[in-house]
Amino acid sequence: MPLRNDRPFPKRARLKSFGYNGTYAYFVTILTKDTNCFFKEYQIVEPVIGFLKESAKKEQFAIEAFCFMSDHLHLLLIGLSDSADLRSMIKLFKQKSGYWFKQSNHSNLWHLSYYDHVLRKDEAIKEIVLYILNNPVRTGIVSEYKEYPFSGSFTMDVTSL
């Protein structure tokens, strides 16, 4: 089991009593396989963003925020209908992007599972968006999130946050 900040990152950490369907908001983190640093160049990140958009549209999710760090991806997703299914969306995204990556790079892209946090009604979306966008700032890659090329939102203008 990979370690993240000296804590185990579980293979499958889904809540047993929650269906992951509907108009909920989710903060999702997906690790690369063996925490390899794959997301450093446009020719890798751009196609994966395309698969992300395609999967979100098909599975009825809005992508409120995304940030591709070198070895992981942070997402804030919101279901747009009662039939939106987070598990199906992530599965489709990882399958499509993973297949493309394997064909192009002869390596697996993703860790087996992912981490999710179902946002409660009192958790502010804007704060989570800023947390996600500021990941490269916290790690010292850029001085402000607007400088980082591999993050953003498909639903809001993040330059004014």
XYZ file of N, CA, C and O in Angstrom:
644
model
N 0.845 -1.175 0.000
C 0.000 0.000 0.000
C 0.894 1.244 0.000
O 1.757 1.377 0.842
N 0.717 2.167 -0.990
C 1.565 3.359 -1.030
C 1.367 4.226 0.201
O 0.308 4.216 0.810
N 2.377 4.992 0.506
C 2.294 5.910 1.633
C 2.123 7.325 1.127
O 2.699 7.719 0.132
N 1.335 8.084 1.807
C 1.126 9.494 1.503
C 1.327 10.233 2.806
O 0.552 10.053 3.748
N 2.385 11.031 2.898
C 2.694 11.742 4.149
C 2.776 10.770 5.324
O 2.226 11.008 6.379
N 3.432 9.644 5.109
C 3.640 8.607 6.131
C 2.361 7.944 6.608
O 2.341 7.299 7.632
N 1.269 8.117 5.865
C 0.008 7.437 6.192
C -0.353 6.540 5.025
O -0.165 6.905 3.877
N -0.898 5.378 5.303
C -1.297 4.511 4.196
C -2.403 5.147 3.363
O -3.283 5.805 3.884
N -2.300 4.975 2.065
C -3.335 5.426 1.133
C -4.106 4.175 0.746
O -3.590 3.310 0.048
N -5.325 4.013 1.252
C -6.037 2.747 1.095
C -6.322 2.400 -0.362
O -6.463 3.267 -1.206
N -6.384 1.092 -0.627
C -6.713 0.631 -1.977
C -8.142 1.018 -2.337
O -8.408 1.495 -3.413
N -9.069 0.765 -1.451
C -10.469 1.090 -1.696
C -11.049 1.674 -0.408
O -11.299 0.952 0.536
N -11.282 2.973 -0.442
C -11.710 3.653 0.783
C -13.131 4.196 0.674
O -13.447 5.205 1.260
N -13.974 3.569 -0.090
C -15.346 4.074 -0.249
C -16.150 3.848 1.025
O -15.965 2.852 1.734
N -17.076 4.775 1.274
C -17.998 4.624 2.398
C -18.998 3.528 2.063
O -19.613 3.541 1.001
N -19.169 2.592 2.947
C -20.080 1.474 2.689
C -21.554 1.896 2.705
O -22.374 1.329 2.010
N -21.880 2.904 3.479
C -23.279 3.295 3.631
C -23.687 4.462 2.726
O -24.758 5.026 2.891
N -22.847 4.814 1.756
C -23.129 5.950 0.889
C -23.060 5.496 -0.560
O -22.146 4.771 -0.949
N -24.005 5.927 -1.384
C -24.100 5.450 -2.758
C -23.274 6.182 -3.789
O -23.111 5.706 -4.901
N -22.745 7.362 -3.458
C -21.954 8.168 -4.394
C -22.739 8.543 -5.647
O -22.178 8.693 -6.724
N -24.060 8.694 -5.507
C -24.933 9.095 -6.603
C -25.614 10.405 -6.241
O -25.905 10.656 -5.080
N -25.873 11.209 -7.258
C -26.666 12.412 -7.047
C -25.872 13.690 -7.127
O -24.750 13.730 -7.629
N -26.447 14.734 -6.581
C -25.913 16.089 -6.719
C -25.001 16.485 -5.553
O -25.076 17.605 -5.043
N -24.144 15.609 -5.171
C -23.185 15.875 -4.108
C -21.902 16.465 -4.686
O -21.614 16.314 -5.871
N -21.132 17.102 -3.823
C -19.811 17.617 -4.187
C -18.758 16.700 -3.582
O -18.908 16.234 -2.441
N -17.697 16.448 -4.347
C -16.645 15.523 -3.935
C -15.276 16.148 -4.157
O -14.990 16.675 -5.234
N -14.436 16.033 -3.144
C -13.029 16.390 -3.269
C -12.300 15.059 -3.466
O -12.323 14.188 -2.596
N -11.670 14.891 -4.619
C -11.065 13.615 -5.007
C -9.568 13.803 -5.231
O -9.141 14.796 -5.823
N -8.781 12.839 -4.767
C -7.349 12.802 -5.041
C -7.021 11.449 -5.655
O -7.396 10.410 -5.107
N -6.342 11.484 -6.796
C -5.951 10.259 -7.490
C -4.436 10.272 -7.639
O -3.868 11.216 -8.201
N -3.785 9.243 -7.141
C -2.330 9.119 -7.253
C -1.941 8.457 -8.562
O -2.672 7.611 -9.085
N -0.770 8.794 -9.054
C -0.213 8.054 -10.172
C 0.319 6.718 -9.659
O 0.553 6.543 -8.457
N 0.513 5.788 -10.566
C 1.058 4.473 -10.213
C 2.439 4.655 -9.591
O 3.314 5.318 -10.164
N 2.620 4.110 -8.407
C 3.883 4.182 -7.666
C 4.360 5.626 -7.466
O 5.546 5.874 -7.356
N 3.420 6.561 -7.434
C 3.671 8.001 -7.305
C 4.768 8.486 -8.260
O 5.595 9.325 -7.906
N 4.708 7.966 -9.492
C 5.619 8.437 -10.534
C 5.237 9.857 -10.936
O 4.067 10.216 -10.951
N 6.219 10.650 -11.291
C 6.009 12.059 -11.649
C 5.705 12.194 -13.142
O 6.546 12.628 -13.924
N 4.483 11.842 -13.514
C 4.080 11.863 -14.925
C 3.556 13.218 -15.383
O 3.597 13.528 -16.571
N 3.027 14.023 -14.474
C 2.326 15.247 -14.869
C 3.228 16.477 -14.795
O 2.968 17.417 -14.047
N 4.248 16.480 -15.625
C 5.174 17.609 -15.650
C 5.189 18.323 -17.001
O 5.782 19.380 -17.114
N 4.558 17.719 -18.008
C 4.637 18.270 -19.356
C 3.263 18.315 -20.010
O 2.417 17.454 -19.768
N 3.085 19.329 -20.848
C 1.803 19.526 -21.532
C 1.372 18.311 -22.337
O 0.184 17.981 -22.374
N 2.316 17.632 -22.983
C 1.931 16.512 -23.847
C 1.341 15.336 -23.071
O 0.694 14.487 -23.656
N 1.511 15.314 -21.768
C 0.846 14.312 -20.923
C -0.426 14.908 -20.320
O -1.503 14.316 -20.379
N -0.328 16.084 -19.746
C -1.454 16.669 -19.014
C -2.619 17.030 -19.940
O -3.775 16.735 -19.611
N -2.351 17.631 -21.067
C -3.437 18.084 -21.946
C -4.364 16.953 -22.399
O -5.582 17.091 -22.310
N -3.841 15.828 -22.889
C -4.761 14.746 -23.258
C -5.545 14.205 -22.058
O -6.725 13.880 -22.180
N -4.911 14.139 -20.891
C -5.597 13.641 -19.699
C -6.714 14.610 -19.304
O -7.801 14.180 -18.897
N -6.488 15.905 -19.467
C -7.557 16.880 -19.219
C -8.724 16.621 -20.171
O -9.885 16.698 -19.782
N -8.410 16.299 -21.423
C -9.468 15.982 -22.383
C -10.300 14.786 -21.944
O -11.535 14.818 -22.022
N -9.646 13.742 -21.451
C -10.374 12.565 -20.944
C -11.194 12.920 -19.705
O -12.295 12.407 -19.516
N -10.663 13.797 -18.879
C -11.376 14.239 -17.686
C -12.666 14.965 -18.072
O -13.745 14.667 -17.555
N -12.563 15.910 -18.993
C -13.746 16.657 -19.446
C -14.779 15.730 -20.083
O -15.976 15.835 -19.806
N -14.305 14.835 -20.928
C -15.195 13.892 -21.610
C -15.931 12.997 -20.615
O -17.147 12.802 -20.716
N -15.211 12.472 -19.652
C -15.809 11.581 -18.648
C -16.791 12.331 -17.761
O -17.872 11.813 -17.447
N -16.429 13.540 -17.361
C -17.319 14.344 -16.514
C -18.617 14.671 -17.257
O -19.698 14.587 -16.676
N -18.507 15.023 -18.518
C -19.703 15.338 -19.293
C -20.605 14.119 -19.428
O -21.811 14.190 -19.194
N -20.000 12.985 -19.782
C -20.789 11.760 -19.964
C -21.475 11.337 -18.667
O -22.625 10.904 -18.681
N -20.789 11.478 -17.545
C -21.325 11.023 -16.262
C -22.016 12.143 -15.477
O -22.352 11.960 -14.314
N -22.204 13.298 -16.100
C -22.981 14.413 -15.544
C -22.359 15.030 -14.289
O -23.013 15.153 -13.243
N -21.086 15.421 -14.426
C -20.383 16.099 -13.345
C -19.820 17.417 -13.834
O -19.361 17.529 -14.968
N -19.848 18.412 -12.960
C -19.151 19.671 -13.190
C -17.781 19.569 -12.537
O -17.653 19.044 -11.429
N -16.778 20.071 -13.235
C -15.420 20.097 -12.695
C -15.187 21.505 -12.157
O -14.863 22.429 -12.891
N -15.391 21.648 -10.855
C -15.256 22.947 -10.206
C -13.794 23.365 -10.095
O -13.482 24.551 -10.159
N -12.906 22.391 -9.888
C -11.476 22.688 -9.798
C -10.691 21.427 -10.090
O -11.144 20.317 -9.807
N -9.492 21.635 -10.669
C -8.561 20.520 -10.883
C -7.151 21.046 -10.718
O -6.885 22.239 -10.946
N -6.253 20.187 -10.292
C -4.837 20.531 -10.199
C -4.025 19.258 -10.387
O -4.104 18.332 -9.571
N -3.273 19.232 -11.484
C -2.376 18.116 -11.768
C -1.024 18.440 -11.152
O -0.288 19.281 -11.667
N -0.717 17.800 -10.042
C 0.623 17.886 -9.477
C 1.452 16.786 -10.146
O 0.899 15.951 -10.854
N 2.740 16.758 -9.939
C 3.565 15.817 -10.704
C 3.141 14.360 -10.528
O 3.157 13.587 -11.487
N 2.707 13.980 -9.317
C 2.402 12.565 -9.052
C 0.969 12.313 -8.583
O 0.653 11.222 -8.126
N 0.102 13.314 -8.696
C -1.296 13.115 -8.310
C -2.181 14.196 -8.914
O -1.688 15.194 -9.441
N -3.466 13.951 -8.822
C -4.468 14.869 -9.351
C -5.492 15.164 -8.265
O -5.988 14.244 -7.620
N -5.789 16.442 -8.063
C -6.861 16.863 -7.164
C -8.036 17.343 -8.000
O -7.845 18.066 -8.987
N -9.243 16.970 -7.588
C -10.458 17.370 -8.278
C -11.511 17.802 -7.280
O -11.616 17.213 -6.199
N -12.314 18.781 -7.675
C -13.555 19.078 -6.972
C -14.660 18.899 -8.002
O -14.721 19.624 -8.991
N -15.486 17.890 -7.777
C -16.540 17.509 -8.715
C -17.899 17.678 -8.059
O -18.054 17.389 -6.868
N -18.875 18.107 -8.852
C -20.248 18.217 -8.354
C -21.175 17.502 -9.320
O -21.157 17.786 -10.527
N -21.954 16.564 -8.785
C -22.943 15.864 -9.599
C -24.016 16.826 -10.065
O -24.510 17.635 -9.284
N -24.390 16.715 -11.338
C -25.369 17.634 -11.924
C -26.770 17.056 -12.005
O -27.702 17.754 -12.389
N -26.913 15.783 -11.650
C -28.237 15.157 -11.683
C -28.288 14.047 -10.644
O -27.257 13.641 -10.103
N -29.485 13.529 -10.408
C -29.637 12.424 -9.461
C -28.942 11.160 -9.951
O -28.607 10.289 -9.153
N -28.721 11.060 -11.258
C -28.078 9.854 -11.793
C -26.555 9.982 -11.897
O -25.887 9.041 -12.311
N -25.998 11.121 -11.522
C -24.544 11.276 -11.522
C -23.943 10.283 -10.530
O -24.371 10.203 -9.383
N -22.956 9.516 -10.974
C -22.355 8.458 -10.161
C -20.846 8.668 -10.128
O -20.171 8.498 -11.145
N -20.322 9.052 -8.969
C -18.899 9.343 -8.849
C -18.050 8.136 -9.218
O -17.064 8.270 -9.942
N -18.412 6.970 -8.740
C -17.603 5.777 -9.025
C -17.515 5.523 -10.523
O -16.437 5.211 -11.037
N -18.628 5.669 -11.226
C -18.621 5.472 -12.683
C -17.784 6.530 -13.383
O -17.060 6.230 -14.334
N -17.878 7.755 -12.913
C -17.117 8.836 -13.540
C -15.621 8.608 -13.389
O -14.865 8.706 -14.357
N -15.175 8.309 -12.182
C -13.742 8.097 -11.936
C -13.260 6.856 -12.689
O -12.182 6.862 -13.285
N -14.056 5.804 -12.694
C -13.687 4.583 -13.416
C -13.506 4.867 -14.905
O -12.506 4.469 -15.513
N -14.465 5.567 -15.509
C -14.385 5.896 -16.926
C -13.164 6.761 -17.218
O -12.410 6.504 -18.167
N -12.955 7.782 -16.416
C -11.809 8.676 -16.594
C -10.488 7.918 -16.495
O -9.603 8.068 -17.348
N -10.343 7.106 -15.462
C -9.092 6.376 -15.289
C -8.880 5.343 -16.400
O -7.756 5.142 -16.852
N -9.962 4.692 -16.859
C -9.835 3.724 -17.945
C -9.376 4.406 -19.230
O -8.430 3.951 -19.879
N -10.051 5.477 -19.619
C -9.736 6.157 -20.876
C -8.330 6.766 -20.849
O -7.544 6.580 -21.769
N -8.031 7.502 -19.799
C -6.721 8.142 -19.718
C -5.615 7.107 -19.516
O -4.531 7.224 -20.090
N -5.903 6.079 -18.722
C -4.920 5.028 -18.489
C -4.608 4.241 -19.750
O -3.447 3.887 -20.006
N -5.621 3.956 -20.565
C -5.410 3.232 -21.827
C -4.550 4.070 -22.773
O -3.583 3.577 -23.351
N -4.906 5.354 -22.913
C -4.122 6.240 -23.770
C -2.665 6.295 -23.293
O -1.737 6.181 -24.095
N -2.475 6.457 -21.988
C -1.128 6.581 -21.440
C -0.324 5.296 -21.663
O 0.847 5.347 -22.031
N -0.957 4.166 -21.451
C -0.278 2.874 -21.632
C 0.170 2.707 -23.086
O 1.279 2.243 -23.357
N -0.711 3.085 -24.034
C -0.363 2.978 -25.446
C 0.780 3.926 -25.804
O 1.648 3.583 -26.601
N 0.782 5.099 -25.219
C 1.777 6.122 -25.543
C 3.094 5.957 -24.795
O 4.151 6.274 -25.328
N 3.018 5.496 -23.558
C 4.204 5.504 -22.688
C 4.606 4.129 -22.159
O 5.556 4.034 -21.394
N 3.831 3.108 -22.492
C 4.136 1.722 -22.084
C 4.288 1.577 -20.576
O 5.141 0.848 -20.083
N 3.431 2.290 -19.859
C 3.457 2.268 -18.400
C 2.049 2.530 -17.885
O 1.246 3.178 -18.554
N 1.750 2.032 -16.694
C 0.460 2.319 -16.062
C 0.480 3.729 -15.494
O 1.476 4.162 -14.918
N -0.633 4.423 -15.650
C -0.730 5.806 -15.201
C -1.193 5.928 -13.759
O -0.645 6.700 -12.986
N -2.223 5.173 -13.368
C -2.916 5.414 -12.110
C -2.683 4.349 -11.050
O -2.578 3.165 -11.358
N -2.707 4.794 -9.824
C -2.796 3.914 -8.658
C -4.156 3.215 -8.716
O -5.103 3.725 -9.316
N -4.274 2.073 -8.105
C -5.487 1.272 -8.157
C -6.741 2.030 -7.730
O -7.772 1.946 -8.375
N -6.678 2.795 -6.677
C -7.874 3.435 -6.145
C -7.718 4.942 -6.118
O -6.890 5.503 -6.840
N -8.495 5.607 -5.306
C -8.448 7.054 -5.144
C -9.042 7.394 -3.788
O -9.717 6.593 -3.166
N -8.769 8.613 -3.360
C -9.316 9.097 -2.097
C -10.446 10.056 -2.424
O -10.330 10.877 -3.345
N -11.555 9.966 -1.686
C -12.635 10.927 -1.877
C -13.113 11.464 -0.539
O -13.023 10.789 0.485
N -13.585 12.680 -0.581
C -14.214 13.309 0.572
C -15.528 13.885 0.076
O -15.531 14.719 -0.840
N -16.632 13.423 0.640
C -17.942 13.949 0.291
C -18.128 15.230 1.087
O -18.077 15.213 2.322
N -18.318 16.346 0.396
C -18.472 17.619 1.086
C -19.825 17.684 1.786
O -20.837 17.249 1.247
N -19.790 18.222 2.993
C -21.019 18.451 3.731
C -21.607 19.781 3.294
O -20.917 20.612 2.704
N -22.859 19.993 3.598
C -23.549 21.229 3.183
C -22.864 22.486 3.702
O -22.889 23.522 3.053
N -22.215 22.400 4.877
C -21.604 23.589 5.455
C -20.178 23.846 4.967
O -19.566 24.832 5.349
N -19.635 22.983 4.123
C -18.292 23.182 3.601
C -18.363 24.080 2.367
O -19.102 23.807 1.426
N -17.587 25.131 2.379
C -17.631 26.126 1.313
C -16.870 25.650 0.083
O -15.685 25.307 0.167
N -17.551 25.651 -1.046
C -16.950 25.238 -2.314
C -15.745 26.124 -2.640
O -14.692 25.621 -3.035
N -15.882 27.425 -2.469
C -14.797 28.352 -2.810
C -13.521 28.034 -2.024
O -12.423 28.077 -2.578
N -13.663 27.681 -0.753
C -12.485 27.345 0.057
C -11.787 26.087 -0.465
O -10.558 26.026 -0.498
N -12.551 25.097 -0.881
C -11.970 23.868 -1.429
C -11.303 24.165 -2.767
O -10.204 23.672 -3.045
N -11.951 24.983 -3.598
C -11.354 25.372 -4.876
C -10.008 26.039 -4.635
O -9.001 25.689 -5.266
N -9.959 26.990 -3.725
C -8.698 27.678 -3.422
C -7.657 26.722 -2.849
O -6.475 26.828 -3.160
N -8.088 25.792 -2.008
C -7.156 24.795 -1.472
C -6.526 23.994 -2.612
O -5.307 23.796 -2.653
N -7.351 23.543 -3.551
C -6.856 22.756 -4.686
C -5.916 23.593 -5.551
O -4.814 23.157 -5.894
N -6.339 24.786 -5.903
C -5.524 25.635 -6.777
C -4.203 26.043 -6.136
O -3.208 26.265 -6.837
N -4.180 26.152 -4.813
C -2.965 26.583 -4.121
C -1.977 25.454 -3.833
O -0.937 25.700 -3.220
N -2.253 24.240 -4.271
C -1.305 23.143 -4.067
C 0.090 23.474 -4.600
O 1.078 23.253 -3.901
N 0.230 23.978 -5.819
C 1.577 24.290 -6.314
C 2.246 25.434 -5.552
O 3.473 25.491 -5.479
N 1.459 26.297 -4.944
C 2.016 27.386 -4.128
C 2.587 26.798 -2.836
O 3.711 27.115 -2.439
N 1.812 25.924 -2.193
C 2.260 25.319 -0.933
C 3.530 24.498 -1.106
O 4.327 24.393 -0.187
N 3.715 23.917 -2.289
C 4.922 23.107 -2.515
C 6.076 23.914 -3.094
O 7.139 23.368 -3.352
N 5.854 25.220 -3.313
C 6.937 26.090 -3.769
C 7.189 26.071 -5.269
O 8.211 26.601 -5.724
N 6.292 25.522 -6.053
C 6.478 25.473 -7.508
C 6.250 26.844 -8.132
O 6.974 27.252 -9.049
N 5.231 27.554 -7.655
C 4.913 28.901 -8.128
C 4.626 29.786 -6.924
O 4.370 29.288 -5.825
N 4.629 31.098 -7.144
C 4.367 32.004 -6.033
C 2.877 32.311 -5.883
O 2.441 32.692 -4.804
N 2.097 32.180 -6.969
C 0.648 32.285 -6.856
C 0.000 31.322 -7.838
O 0.562 31.018 -8.887
N -1.179 30.832 -7.469
C -1.794 29.743 -8.225
C -2.076 30.093 -9.681
O -2.085 29.224 -10.545
N -2.261 31.348 -9.988
C -2.569 31.765 -11.362
C -1.402 31.503 -12.317
O -1.581 31.479 -13.528
N -0.213 31.296 -11.784
C 0.976 31.028 -12.609
C 1.091 29.560 -13.021
O 1.853 29.237 -13.925
N 0.372 28.685 -12.359
C 0.541 27.244 -12.592
C -0.282 26.808 -13.811
O -1.490 27.051 -13.871
N 0.345 26.141 -14.785
C -0.361 25.826 -16.032
C -1.303 24.623 -15.980
O -2.135 24.471 -16.872
N -1.193 23.777 -14.956
C -1.947 22.528 -14.949
C -3.069 22.504 -13.916
O -3.348 21.472 -13.300
N -3.705 23.645 -13.720
C -4.833 23.709 -12.794
C -5.853 24.708 -13.321
O -5.556 25.508 -14.204
N -7.055 24.618 -12.760
C -8.093 25.540 -13.180
C -9.469 25.051 -12.806
O -9.633 24.222 -11.909
N -10.458 25.571 -13.544
C -11.852 25.215 -13.338
C -12.554 25.281 -14.684
O -12.182 26.088 -15.543
N -13.565 24.448 -14.855
C -14.368 24.502 -16.070
C -15.736 25.108 -15.810
O -16.579 25.123 -16.689
N -15.935 25.654 -14.606
C -17.228 26.236 -14.269
C -17.139 27.674 -13.788
O -18.162 28.350 -13.716
N -15.951 28.138 -13.420
C -15.841 29.490 -12.868
C -14.532 30.150 -13.301
O -13.585 29.466 -13.685
N -14.535 31.456 -13.214
C -13.330 32.232 -13.499
C -12.495 32.273 -12.213
O -12.831 33.009 -11.280
N -11.438 31.477 -12.175
C -10.637 31.382 -10.947
C -9.652 32.537 -10.811
O -9.034 32.688 -9.761
N -9.514 33.345 -11.850
C -8.590 34.487 -11.737
C -9.119 35.559 -10.798
O -8.374 36.405 -10.345
N -10.414 35.511 -10.514
C -10.998 36.537 -9.650
C -11.241 36.060 -8.223
O -11.855 36.773 -7.433
N -10.766 34.880 -7.873
C -10.983 34.370 -6.505
C -10.026 35.015 -5.529
O -8.945 35.353 -5.806
